[in-house]
Coordinates of C-alpha atoms and ligand atoms in Angstrom, one line a residue:
X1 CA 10.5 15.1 33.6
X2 CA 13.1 13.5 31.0
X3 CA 12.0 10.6 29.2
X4 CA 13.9 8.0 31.7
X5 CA 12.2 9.0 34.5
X6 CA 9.1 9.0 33.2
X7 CA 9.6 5.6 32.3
X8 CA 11.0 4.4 36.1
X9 CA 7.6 5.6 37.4
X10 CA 5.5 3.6 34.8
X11 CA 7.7 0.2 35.5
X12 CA 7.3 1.2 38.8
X13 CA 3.6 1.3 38.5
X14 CA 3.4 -1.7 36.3
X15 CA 5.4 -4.0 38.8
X16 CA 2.5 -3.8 41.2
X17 CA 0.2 -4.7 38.3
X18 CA 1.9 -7.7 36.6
X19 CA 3.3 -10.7 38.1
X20 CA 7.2 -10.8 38.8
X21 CA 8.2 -13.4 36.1
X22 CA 6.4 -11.0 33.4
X23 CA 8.0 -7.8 35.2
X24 CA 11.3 -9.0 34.6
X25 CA 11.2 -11.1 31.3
X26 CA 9.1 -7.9 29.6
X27 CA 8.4 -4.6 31.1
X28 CA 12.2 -4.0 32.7
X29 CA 13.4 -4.7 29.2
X30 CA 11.3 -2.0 27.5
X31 CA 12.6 2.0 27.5
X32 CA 10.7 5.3 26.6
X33 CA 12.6 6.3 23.4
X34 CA 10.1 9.2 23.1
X35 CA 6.9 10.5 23.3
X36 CA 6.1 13.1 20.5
X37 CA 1.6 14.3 20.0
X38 CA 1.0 11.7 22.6
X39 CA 2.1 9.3 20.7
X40 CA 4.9 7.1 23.0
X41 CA 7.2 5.0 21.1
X42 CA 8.0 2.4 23.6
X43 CA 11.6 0.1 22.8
X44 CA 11.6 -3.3 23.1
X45 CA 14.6 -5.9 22.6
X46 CA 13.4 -8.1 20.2
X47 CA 10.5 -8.6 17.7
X48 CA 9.4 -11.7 20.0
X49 CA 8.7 -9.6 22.9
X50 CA 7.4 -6.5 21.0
X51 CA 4.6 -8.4 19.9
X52 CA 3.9 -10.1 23.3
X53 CA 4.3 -7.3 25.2
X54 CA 1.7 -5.5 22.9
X55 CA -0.4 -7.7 22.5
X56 CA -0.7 -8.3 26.3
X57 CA 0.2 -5.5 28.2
X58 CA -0.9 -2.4 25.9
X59 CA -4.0 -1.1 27.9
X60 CA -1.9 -2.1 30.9
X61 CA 1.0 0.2 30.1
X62 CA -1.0 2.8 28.8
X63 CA -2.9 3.4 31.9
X64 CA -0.1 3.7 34.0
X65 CA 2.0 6.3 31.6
X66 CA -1.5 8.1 30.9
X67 CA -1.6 8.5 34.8
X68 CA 1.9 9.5 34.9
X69 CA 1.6 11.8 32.2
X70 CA -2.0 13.1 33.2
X71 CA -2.6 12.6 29.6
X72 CA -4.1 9.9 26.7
X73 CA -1.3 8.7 25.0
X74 CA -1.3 6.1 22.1
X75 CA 1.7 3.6 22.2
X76 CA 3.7 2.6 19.4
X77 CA 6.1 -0.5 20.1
X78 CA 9.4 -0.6 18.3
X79 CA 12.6 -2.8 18.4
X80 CA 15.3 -0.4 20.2
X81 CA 17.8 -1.3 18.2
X82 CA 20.4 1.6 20.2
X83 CA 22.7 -1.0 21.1
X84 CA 23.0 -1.9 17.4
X85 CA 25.4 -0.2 15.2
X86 CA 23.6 3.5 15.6
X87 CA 21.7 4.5 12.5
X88 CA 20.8 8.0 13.6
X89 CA 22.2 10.5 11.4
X90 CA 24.0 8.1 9.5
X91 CA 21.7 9.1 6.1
X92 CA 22.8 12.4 7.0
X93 CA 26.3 12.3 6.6
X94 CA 26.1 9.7 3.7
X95 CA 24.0 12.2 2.2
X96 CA 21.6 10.8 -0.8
X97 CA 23.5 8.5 -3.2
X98 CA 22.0 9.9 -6.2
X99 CA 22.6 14.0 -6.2
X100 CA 20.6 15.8 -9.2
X101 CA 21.6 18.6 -10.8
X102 CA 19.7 21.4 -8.8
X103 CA 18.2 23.0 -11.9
X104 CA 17.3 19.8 -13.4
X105 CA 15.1 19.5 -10.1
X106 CA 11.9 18.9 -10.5
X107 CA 8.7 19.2 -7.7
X108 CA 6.6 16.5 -8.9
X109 CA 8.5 12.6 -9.1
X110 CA 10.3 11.5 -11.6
X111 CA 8.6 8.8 -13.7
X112 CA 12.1 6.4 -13.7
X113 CA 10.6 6.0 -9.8
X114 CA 7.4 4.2 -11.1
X115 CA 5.3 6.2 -9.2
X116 CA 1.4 6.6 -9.8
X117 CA 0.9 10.4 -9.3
X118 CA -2.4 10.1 -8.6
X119 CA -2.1 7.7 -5.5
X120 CA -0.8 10.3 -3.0
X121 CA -1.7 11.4 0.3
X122 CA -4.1 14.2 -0.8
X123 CA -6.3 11.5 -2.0
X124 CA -6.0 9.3 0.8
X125 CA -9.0 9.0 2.9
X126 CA -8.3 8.1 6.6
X127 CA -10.5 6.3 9.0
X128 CA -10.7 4.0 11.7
X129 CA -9.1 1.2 9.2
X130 CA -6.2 3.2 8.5
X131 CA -5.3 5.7 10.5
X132 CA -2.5 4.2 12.3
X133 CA -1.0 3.1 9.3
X134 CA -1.4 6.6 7.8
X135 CA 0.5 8.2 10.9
X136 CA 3.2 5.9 10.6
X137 CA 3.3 6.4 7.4
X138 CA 3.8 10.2 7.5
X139 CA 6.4 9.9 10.3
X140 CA 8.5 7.9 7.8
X141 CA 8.0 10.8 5.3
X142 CA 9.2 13.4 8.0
X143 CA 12.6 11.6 8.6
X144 CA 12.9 8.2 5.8
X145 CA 15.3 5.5 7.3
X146 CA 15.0 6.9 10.7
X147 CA 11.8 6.4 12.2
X148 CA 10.7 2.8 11.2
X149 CA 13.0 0.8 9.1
X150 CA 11.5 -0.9 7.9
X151 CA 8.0 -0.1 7.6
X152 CA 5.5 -3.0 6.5
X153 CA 2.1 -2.4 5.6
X154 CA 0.0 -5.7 5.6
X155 CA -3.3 -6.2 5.3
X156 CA -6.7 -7.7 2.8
X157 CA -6.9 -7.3 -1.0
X158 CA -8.1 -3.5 -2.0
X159 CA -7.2 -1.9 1.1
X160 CA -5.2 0.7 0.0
X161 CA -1.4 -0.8 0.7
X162 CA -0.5 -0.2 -2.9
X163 CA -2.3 3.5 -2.4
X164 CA -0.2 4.0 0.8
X165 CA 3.1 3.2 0.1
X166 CA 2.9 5.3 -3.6
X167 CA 2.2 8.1 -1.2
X168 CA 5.1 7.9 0.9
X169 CA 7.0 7.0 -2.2
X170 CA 5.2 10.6 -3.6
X171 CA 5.8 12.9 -0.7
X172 CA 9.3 11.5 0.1
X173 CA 9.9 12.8 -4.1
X174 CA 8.5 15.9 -2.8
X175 CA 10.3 16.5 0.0
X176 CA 13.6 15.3 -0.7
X177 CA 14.0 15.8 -4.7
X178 CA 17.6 14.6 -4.7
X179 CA 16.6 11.2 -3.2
X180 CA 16.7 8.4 -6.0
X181 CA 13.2 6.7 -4.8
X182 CA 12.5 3.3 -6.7
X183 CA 8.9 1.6 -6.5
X184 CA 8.6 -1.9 -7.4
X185 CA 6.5 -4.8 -6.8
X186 CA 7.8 -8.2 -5.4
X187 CA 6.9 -9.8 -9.5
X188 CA 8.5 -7.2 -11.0
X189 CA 11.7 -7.6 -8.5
X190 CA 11.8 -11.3 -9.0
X191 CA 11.4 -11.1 -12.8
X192 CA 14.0 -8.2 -13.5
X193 CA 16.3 -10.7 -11.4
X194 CA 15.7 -14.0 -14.1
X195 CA 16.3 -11.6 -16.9
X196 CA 19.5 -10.0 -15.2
X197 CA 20.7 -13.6 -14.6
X198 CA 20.0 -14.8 -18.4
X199 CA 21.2 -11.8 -19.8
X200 CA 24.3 -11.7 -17.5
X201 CA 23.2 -7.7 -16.3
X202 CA 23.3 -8.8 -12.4
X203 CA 25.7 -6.2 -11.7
X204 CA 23.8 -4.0 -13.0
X205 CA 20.5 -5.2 -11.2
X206 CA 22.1 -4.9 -7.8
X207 CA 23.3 -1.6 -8.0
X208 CA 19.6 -0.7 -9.5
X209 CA 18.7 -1.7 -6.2
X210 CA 21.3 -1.1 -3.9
X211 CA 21.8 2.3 -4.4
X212 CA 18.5 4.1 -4.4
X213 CA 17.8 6.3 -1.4
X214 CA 14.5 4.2 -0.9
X215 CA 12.9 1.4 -1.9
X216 CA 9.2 0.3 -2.0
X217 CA 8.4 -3.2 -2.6
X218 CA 4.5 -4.1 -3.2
X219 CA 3.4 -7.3 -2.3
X220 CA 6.7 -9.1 -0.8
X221 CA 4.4 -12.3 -0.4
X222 CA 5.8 -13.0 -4.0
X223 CA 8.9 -14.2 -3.0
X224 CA 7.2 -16.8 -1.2
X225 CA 9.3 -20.3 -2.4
X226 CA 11.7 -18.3 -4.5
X227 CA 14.5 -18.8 -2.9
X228 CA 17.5 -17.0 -5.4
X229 CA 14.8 -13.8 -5.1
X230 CA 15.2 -14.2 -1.2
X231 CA 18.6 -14.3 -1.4
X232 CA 18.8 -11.2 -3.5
X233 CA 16.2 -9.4 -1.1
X234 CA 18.2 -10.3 1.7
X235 CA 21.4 -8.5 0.6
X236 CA 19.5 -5.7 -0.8
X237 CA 18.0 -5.2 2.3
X238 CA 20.5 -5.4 4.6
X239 CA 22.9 -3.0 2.4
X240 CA 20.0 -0.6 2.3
X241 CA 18.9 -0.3 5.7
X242 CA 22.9 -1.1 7.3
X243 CA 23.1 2.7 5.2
X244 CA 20.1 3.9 7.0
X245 CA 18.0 3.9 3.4
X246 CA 13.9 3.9 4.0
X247 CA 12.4 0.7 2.9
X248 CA 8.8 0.1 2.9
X249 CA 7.2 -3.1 2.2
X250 CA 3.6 -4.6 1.7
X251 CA 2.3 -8.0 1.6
X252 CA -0.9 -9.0 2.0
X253 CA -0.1 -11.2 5.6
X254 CA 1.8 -10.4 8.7
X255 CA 5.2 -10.9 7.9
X256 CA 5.1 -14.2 10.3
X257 CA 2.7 -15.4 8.0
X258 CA 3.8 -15.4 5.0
X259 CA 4.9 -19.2 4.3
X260 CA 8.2 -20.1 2.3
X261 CA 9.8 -17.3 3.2
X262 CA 13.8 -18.0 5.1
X263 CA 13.2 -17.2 8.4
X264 CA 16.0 -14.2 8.7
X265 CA 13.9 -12.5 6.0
X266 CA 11.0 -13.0 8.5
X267 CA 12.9 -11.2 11.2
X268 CA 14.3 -8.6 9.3
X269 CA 10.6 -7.8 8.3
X270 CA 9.7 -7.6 12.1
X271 CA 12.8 -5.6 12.7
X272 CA 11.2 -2.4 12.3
X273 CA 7.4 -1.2 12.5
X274 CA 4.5 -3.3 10.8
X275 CA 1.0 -2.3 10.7
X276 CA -2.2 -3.4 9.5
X277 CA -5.0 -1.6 6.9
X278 CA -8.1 -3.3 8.3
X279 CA -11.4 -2.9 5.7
X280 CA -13.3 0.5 5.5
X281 CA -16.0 0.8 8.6
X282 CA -18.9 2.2 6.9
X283 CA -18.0 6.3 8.0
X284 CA -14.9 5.1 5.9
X285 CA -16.9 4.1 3.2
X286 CA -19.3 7.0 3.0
X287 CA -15.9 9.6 3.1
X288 CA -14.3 7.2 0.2
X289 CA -17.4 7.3 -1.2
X290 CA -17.9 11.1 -1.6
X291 CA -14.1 11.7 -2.2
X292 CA -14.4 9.8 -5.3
X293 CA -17.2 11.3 -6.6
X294 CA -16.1 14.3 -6.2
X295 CA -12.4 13.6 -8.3
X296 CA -14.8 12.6 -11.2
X297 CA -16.7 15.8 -10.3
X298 CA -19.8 13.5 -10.5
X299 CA -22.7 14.8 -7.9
X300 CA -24.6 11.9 -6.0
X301 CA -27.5 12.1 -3.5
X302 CA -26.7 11.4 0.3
X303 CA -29.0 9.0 0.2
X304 CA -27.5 6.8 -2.9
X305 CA -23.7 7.0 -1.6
X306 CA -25.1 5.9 1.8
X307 CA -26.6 3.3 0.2
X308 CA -23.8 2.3 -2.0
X309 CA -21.8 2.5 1.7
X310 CA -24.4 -0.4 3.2
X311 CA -24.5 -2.5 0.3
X312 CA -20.3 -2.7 -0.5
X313 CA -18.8 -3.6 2.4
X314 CA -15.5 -5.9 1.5
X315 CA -13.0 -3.3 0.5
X316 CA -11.8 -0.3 -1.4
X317 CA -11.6 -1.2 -4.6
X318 CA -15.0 -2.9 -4.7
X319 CA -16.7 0.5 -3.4
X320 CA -14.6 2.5 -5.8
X321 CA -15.4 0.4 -8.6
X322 CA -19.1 0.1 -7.6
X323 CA -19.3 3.7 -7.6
X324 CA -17.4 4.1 -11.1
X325 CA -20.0 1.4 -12.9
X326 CA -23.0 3.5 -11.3
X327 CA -21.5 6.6 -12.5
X328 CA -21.4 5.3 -16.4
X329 CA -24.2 3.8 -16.4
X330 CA -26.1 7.2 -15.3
X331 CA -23.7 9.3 -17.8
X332 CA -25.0 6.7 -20.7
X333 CA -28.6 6.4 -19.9
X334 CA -28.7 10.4 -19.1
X335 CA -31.3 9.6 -16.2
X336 CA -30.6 11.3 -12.4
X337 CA -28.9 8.5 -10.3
X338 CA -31.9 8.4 -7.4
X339 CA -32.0 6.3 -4.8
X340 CA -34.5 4.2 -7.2
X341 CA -32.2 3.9 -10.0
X342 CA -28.8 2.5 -7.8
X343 CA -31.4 0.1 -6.4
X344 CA -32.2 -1.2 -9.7
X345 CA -28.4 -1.2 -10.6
X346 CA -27.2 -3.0 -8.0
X347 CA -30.2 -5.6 -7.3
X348 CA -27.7 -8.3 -7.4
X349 CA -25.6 -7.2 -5.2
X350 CA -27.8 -6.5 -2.3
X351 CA -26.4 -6.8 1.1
X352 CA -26.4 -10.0 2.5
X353 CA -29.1 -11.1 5.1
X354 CA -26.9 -12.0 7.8
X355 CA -29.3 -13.0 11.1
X356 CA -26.3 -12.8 14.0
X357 CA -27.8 -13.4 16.8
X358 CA -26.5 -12.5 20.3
X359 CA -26.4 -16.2 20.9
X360 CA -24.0 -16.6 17.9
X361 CA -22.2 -13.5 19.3
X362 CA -21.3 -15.4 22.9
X363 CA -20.2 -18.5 21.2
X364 CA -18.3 -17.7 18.1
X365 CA -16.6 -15.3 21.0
X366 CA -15.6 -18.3 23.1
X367 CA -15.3 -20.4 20.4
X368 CA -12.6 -18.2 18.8
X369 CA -10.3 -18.0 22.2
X370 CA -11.0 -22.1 22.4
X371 CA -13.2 -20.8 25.3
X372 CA -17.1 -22.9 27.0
X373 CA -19.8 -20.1 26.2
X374 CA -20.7 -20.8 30.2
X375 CA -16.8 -19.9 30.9
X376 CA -17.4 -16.6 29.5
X377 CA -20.8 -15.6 30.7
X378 CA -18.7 -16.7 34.1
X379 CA -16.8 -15.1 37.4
X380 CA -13.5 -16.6 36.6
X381 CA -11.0 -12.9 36.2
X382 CA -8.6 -14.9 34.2
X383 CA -6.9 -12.4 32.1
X384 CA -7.3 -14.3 28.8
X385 CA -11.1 -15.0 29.7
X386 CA -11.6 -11.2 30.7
X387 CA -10.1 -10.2 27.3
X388 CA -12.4 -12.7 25.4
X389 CA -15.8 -11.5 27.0
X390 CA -14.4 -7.6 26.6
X391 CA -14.6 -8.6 23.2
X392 CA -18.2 -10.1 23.1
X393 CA -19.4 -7.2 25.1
X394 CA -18.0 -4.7 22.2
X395 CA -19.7 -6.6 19.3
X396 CA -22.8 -7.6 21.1
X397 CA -22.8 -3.4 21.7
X398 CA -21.3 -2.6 18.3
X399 CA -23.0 -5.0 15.7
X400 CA -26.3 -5.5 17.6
X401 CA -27.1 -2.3 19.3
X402 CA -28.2 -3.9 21.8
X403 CA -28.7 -1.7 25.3
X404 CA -26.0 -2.3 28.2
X405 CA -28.0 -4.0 30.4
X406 CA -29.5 -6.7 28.3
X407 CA -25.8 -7.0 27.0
X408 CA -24.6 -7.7 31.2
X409 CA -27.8 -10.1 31.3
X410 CA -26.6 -12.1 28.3
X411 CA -23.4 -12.5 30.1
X412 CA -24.4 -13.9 33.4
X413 CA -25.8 -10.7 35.0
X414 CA -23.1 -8.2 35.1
X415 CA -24.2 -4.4 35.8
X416 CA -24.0 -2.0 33.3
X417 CA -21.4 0.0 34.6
X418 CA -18.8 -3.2 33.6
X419 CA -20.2 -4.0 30.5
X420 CA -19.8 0.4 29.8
X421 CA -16.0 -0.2 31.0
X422 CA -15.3 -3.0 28.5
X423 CA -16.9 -1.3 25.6
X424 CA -15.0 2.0 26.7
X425 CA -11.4 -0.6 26.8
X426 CA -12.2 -1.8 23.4
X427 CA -12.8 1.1 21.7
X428 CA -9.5 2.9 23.1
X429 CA -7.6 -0.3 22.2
X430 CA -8.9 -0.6 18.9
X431 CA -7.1 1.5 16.4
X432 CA -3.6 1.0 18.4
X433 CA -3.8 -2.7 19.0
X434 CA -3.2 -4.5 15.4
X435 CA -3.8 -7.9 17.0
X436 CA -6.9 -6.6 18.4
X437 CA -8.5 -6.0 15.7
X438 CA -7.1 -9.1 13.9
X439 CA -8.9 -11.0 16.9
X440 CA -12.4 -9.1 16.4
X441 CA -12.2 -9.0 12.4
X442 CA -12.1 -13.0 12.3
X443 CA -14.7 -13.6 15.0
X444 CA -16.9 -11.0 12.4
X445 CA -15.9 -13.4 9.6
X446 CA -16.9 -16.0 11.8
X447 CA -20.5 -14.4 12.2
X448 CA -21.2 -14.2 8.4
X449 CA -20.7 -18.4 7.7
Ligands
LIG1 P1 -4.4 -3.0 -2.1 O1 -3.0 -2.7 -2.6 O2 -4.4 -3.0 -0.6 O3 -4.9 -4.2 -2.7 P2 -5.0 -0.5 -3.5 O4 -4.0 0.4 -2.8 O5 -4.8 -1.0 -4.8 O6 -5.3 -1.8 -2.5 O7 -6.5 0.2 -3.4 C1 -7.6 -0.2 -4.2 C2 -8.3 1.1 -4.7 O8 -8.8 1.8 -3.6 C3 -7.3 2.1 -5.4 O9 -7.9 2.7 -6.4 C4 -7.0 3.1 -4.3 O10 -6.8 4.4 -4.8 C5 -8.3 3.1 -3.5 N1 -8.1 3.4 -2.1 C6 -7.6 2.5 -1.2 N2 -7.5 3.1 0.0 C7 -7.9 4.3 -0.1 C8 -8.1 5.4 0.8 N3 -7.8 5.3 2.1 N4 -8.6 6.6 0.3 C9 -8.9 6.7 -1.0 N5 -8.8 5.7 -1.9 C10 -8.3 4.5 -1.5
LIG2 MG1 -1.8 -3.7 -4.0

């Protein structure tokens, strides 16, 4: 079945599901623009309804095209921008800007690119908090400028956005060695532009930027309140990606959040795919954990990197650099790192005593959706209510351990079977649905004050 069919029976499914003001303002205006290792990418008009439609109707749609498709697909929602001026192929018969001198070609990047050799994908360790962002990421790598232009990365400090997009900035060297690839963070962009200006090089700057096959900006939360930076971005931007170049930005908010920023920038930002790098889960941690050791070929007890897993829990960099003091402090005091000895290294830093209760777990919940704790321990089906107490279920479950049917007791006597389906919902939804996890990442904040 071609891809428009497919997508007549899944509206056709959905139109019994949703009401007919949402039917026609959202799901009529999405296509199927492909659906390639289960993984559907779903068009939408506009960045506006991208982002509603996800973050509402995601398990929604899924379950209809999973039915349709008699398999579990994970959905990806784009802008489908086919009405726009087409893109596709035009990279191909522009061809890269910059050709090299085939013998002068060389496998690994060239250091005029600025990027860090060692932050590729080899070393990239993917879990729960990344994975979509690593897909994505490597989709971009297959075909640069033609998947998701552009591709922003957001999330916490020491997540591994700066990791991330040096790897795509790596592998795209790799696999396309004529491509001029530039690497550059938001600081460096801004301050290359004062000196241009004050030494009178801006024609020079501009092409710097405008002609390279693909840029990566770090942190584009920089240009916050600098307006003649903006304005530079802007055109750099849009003469980049009008050419179908790959650009691939990070920033340490969604782009909607970022303040001081002119709003077309904004949009632009939202124009292609954006995805989140949540913190490690502690699986994560333990894989970062060993992967590290192992690049500085330094041997650790299970039981000392699992404990080095519970006791760093805020990001990346933290565990990496926890790991690294441990490591020189065993290599200077020539004693065997035991569990014993990263006890006594890290006293201060012992994990936090948090008590959550399940109490705190109902109310923080409601709070957080502006919900009564009695509201949703309720009947009331409301879709925003059902969502909410799906949520409490999965952390009450998830963080407490607590068994099913004490979990449907603390939530006004629901059976087990219910309380198994919203756990179940969560889980599925959870590395897919960015907002999701936004949602159950604060209410965990929440927890620990
Ligand atoms: P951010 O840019 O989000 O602040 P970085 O990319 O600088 O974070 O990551 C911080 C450190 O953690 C770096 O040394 C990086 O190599 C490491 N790191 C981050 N994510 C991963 C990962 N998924 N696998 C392995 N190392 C990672
Ligand atoms: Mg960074």
């Amino acid at each position: 079945m071609d891809a428009n069919a497919l997508w007549q029976n899944v509206k056709e499914e959905l139109k019994i599901s949703v009401s007919q003001t949402t039917y026609q303002g959202m799901i009529a205006q999405t296509c199927l623009l492909g659906i390639k290792d289960n993984i559907a990418t779903i068009g939408c008009p506009n960045p506006y309804l991208r982002d509603l439609i996800e973050n509402r109707y995601y398990a929604l749609i899924k379950e209809a095209l999973d039915r349709q498709t008699k398999k579990k697909n994970s959905l990806v929602f784009t802008i489908d921008n086919r009405s726009q001026a087409p893109q596709k192929n035009l990279k191909k018969s522009l061809g890269p800007l910059f050709k090299k001198n085939p013998s002068t070609k060389n496998l690994s990047p060239n250091p005029a690119f600025n990027l860090l050799p060692n932050y590729n994908f080899n070393t990239f360790v993917v879990g729960s908090a990344n994975n979509f962002a690593h897909a994505a990421a490597q989709a971009i790598v297959n075909n640069p400028g033609q998947t998701y232009n552009p591709f922003f990365i957001w999330g916490g400090v020491g997540v591994g956005k700066t990791h991330l997009i040096h790897a795509i900035g790596n592998a795209i060297a790799q696999k396309y060695p004529d491509y001029k690839i530039l690497y550059v963070s938001a600081e460096t962009f801004t301050n290359e532009l004062v000196s241009a200006l004050q030494q009178k090089t801006i024609t020079k700057f501009k092409n710097k930027y405008r002609q390279c096959d693909c840029l990566l900006i770090d942190d584009i939360q920089f240009i916050a309140g600098k307006e003649y930076s903006q304005e530079e971005f802007f055109h750099t931007f849009n003469t980049l990606y009008l050419s179908g170049r790959q650009i691939v930005l990070t920033s340490d908010r969604k782009p909607e959040e970022i303040p001081k920023v002119e709003d077309r920038l904004i949009s632009r930002f939202m124009g292609g795919l954006t995805v989140d790098i949540q913190p490690p889960d502690y699986e994560m941690r333990l894989a970062i954990l060993k992967q590290k050791a192992k690049e500085k070929k330094f041997s650790l007890p299970e039981e000392v990197i699992a404990f080095l897993a519970e006791t760093v829990e805020s990001n990346i960099r933290e565990l990496e650099g926890a790991l690294f003091r441990l490591i020189i402090k065993a290599q200077a005091s020539h004693q065997p790192v035991d569990l014993e000895f990263a006890q006594n290294f890290f006293g201060s830093l012992k994990k936090r005593t948090r008590k959550v209760t399940p109490k705190t777990i109902i109310s923080r919940t409601a709070k957080h959706f502006s919900f009564k704790t009695k509201d949703l321990c309720g009947k009331s089906r409301k879709a925003e209510l059902v969502t909410a107490r799906h949520i409490a279920i999965y952390l009450l479950r998830k963080d407490l351990d607590l068994p099913l049917m004490k979990i449907g007791d603390l939530l006004g006597g629901r059976d087990h079977t219910s309380v198994m389906y919203a756990i179940e919902k969560i889980e599925r939804e959870y590395s897919n649905n960015q907002s999701l996890r936004g949602e159950i990442t604060q209410i965990r904040n929440s927890l620990q004050v």
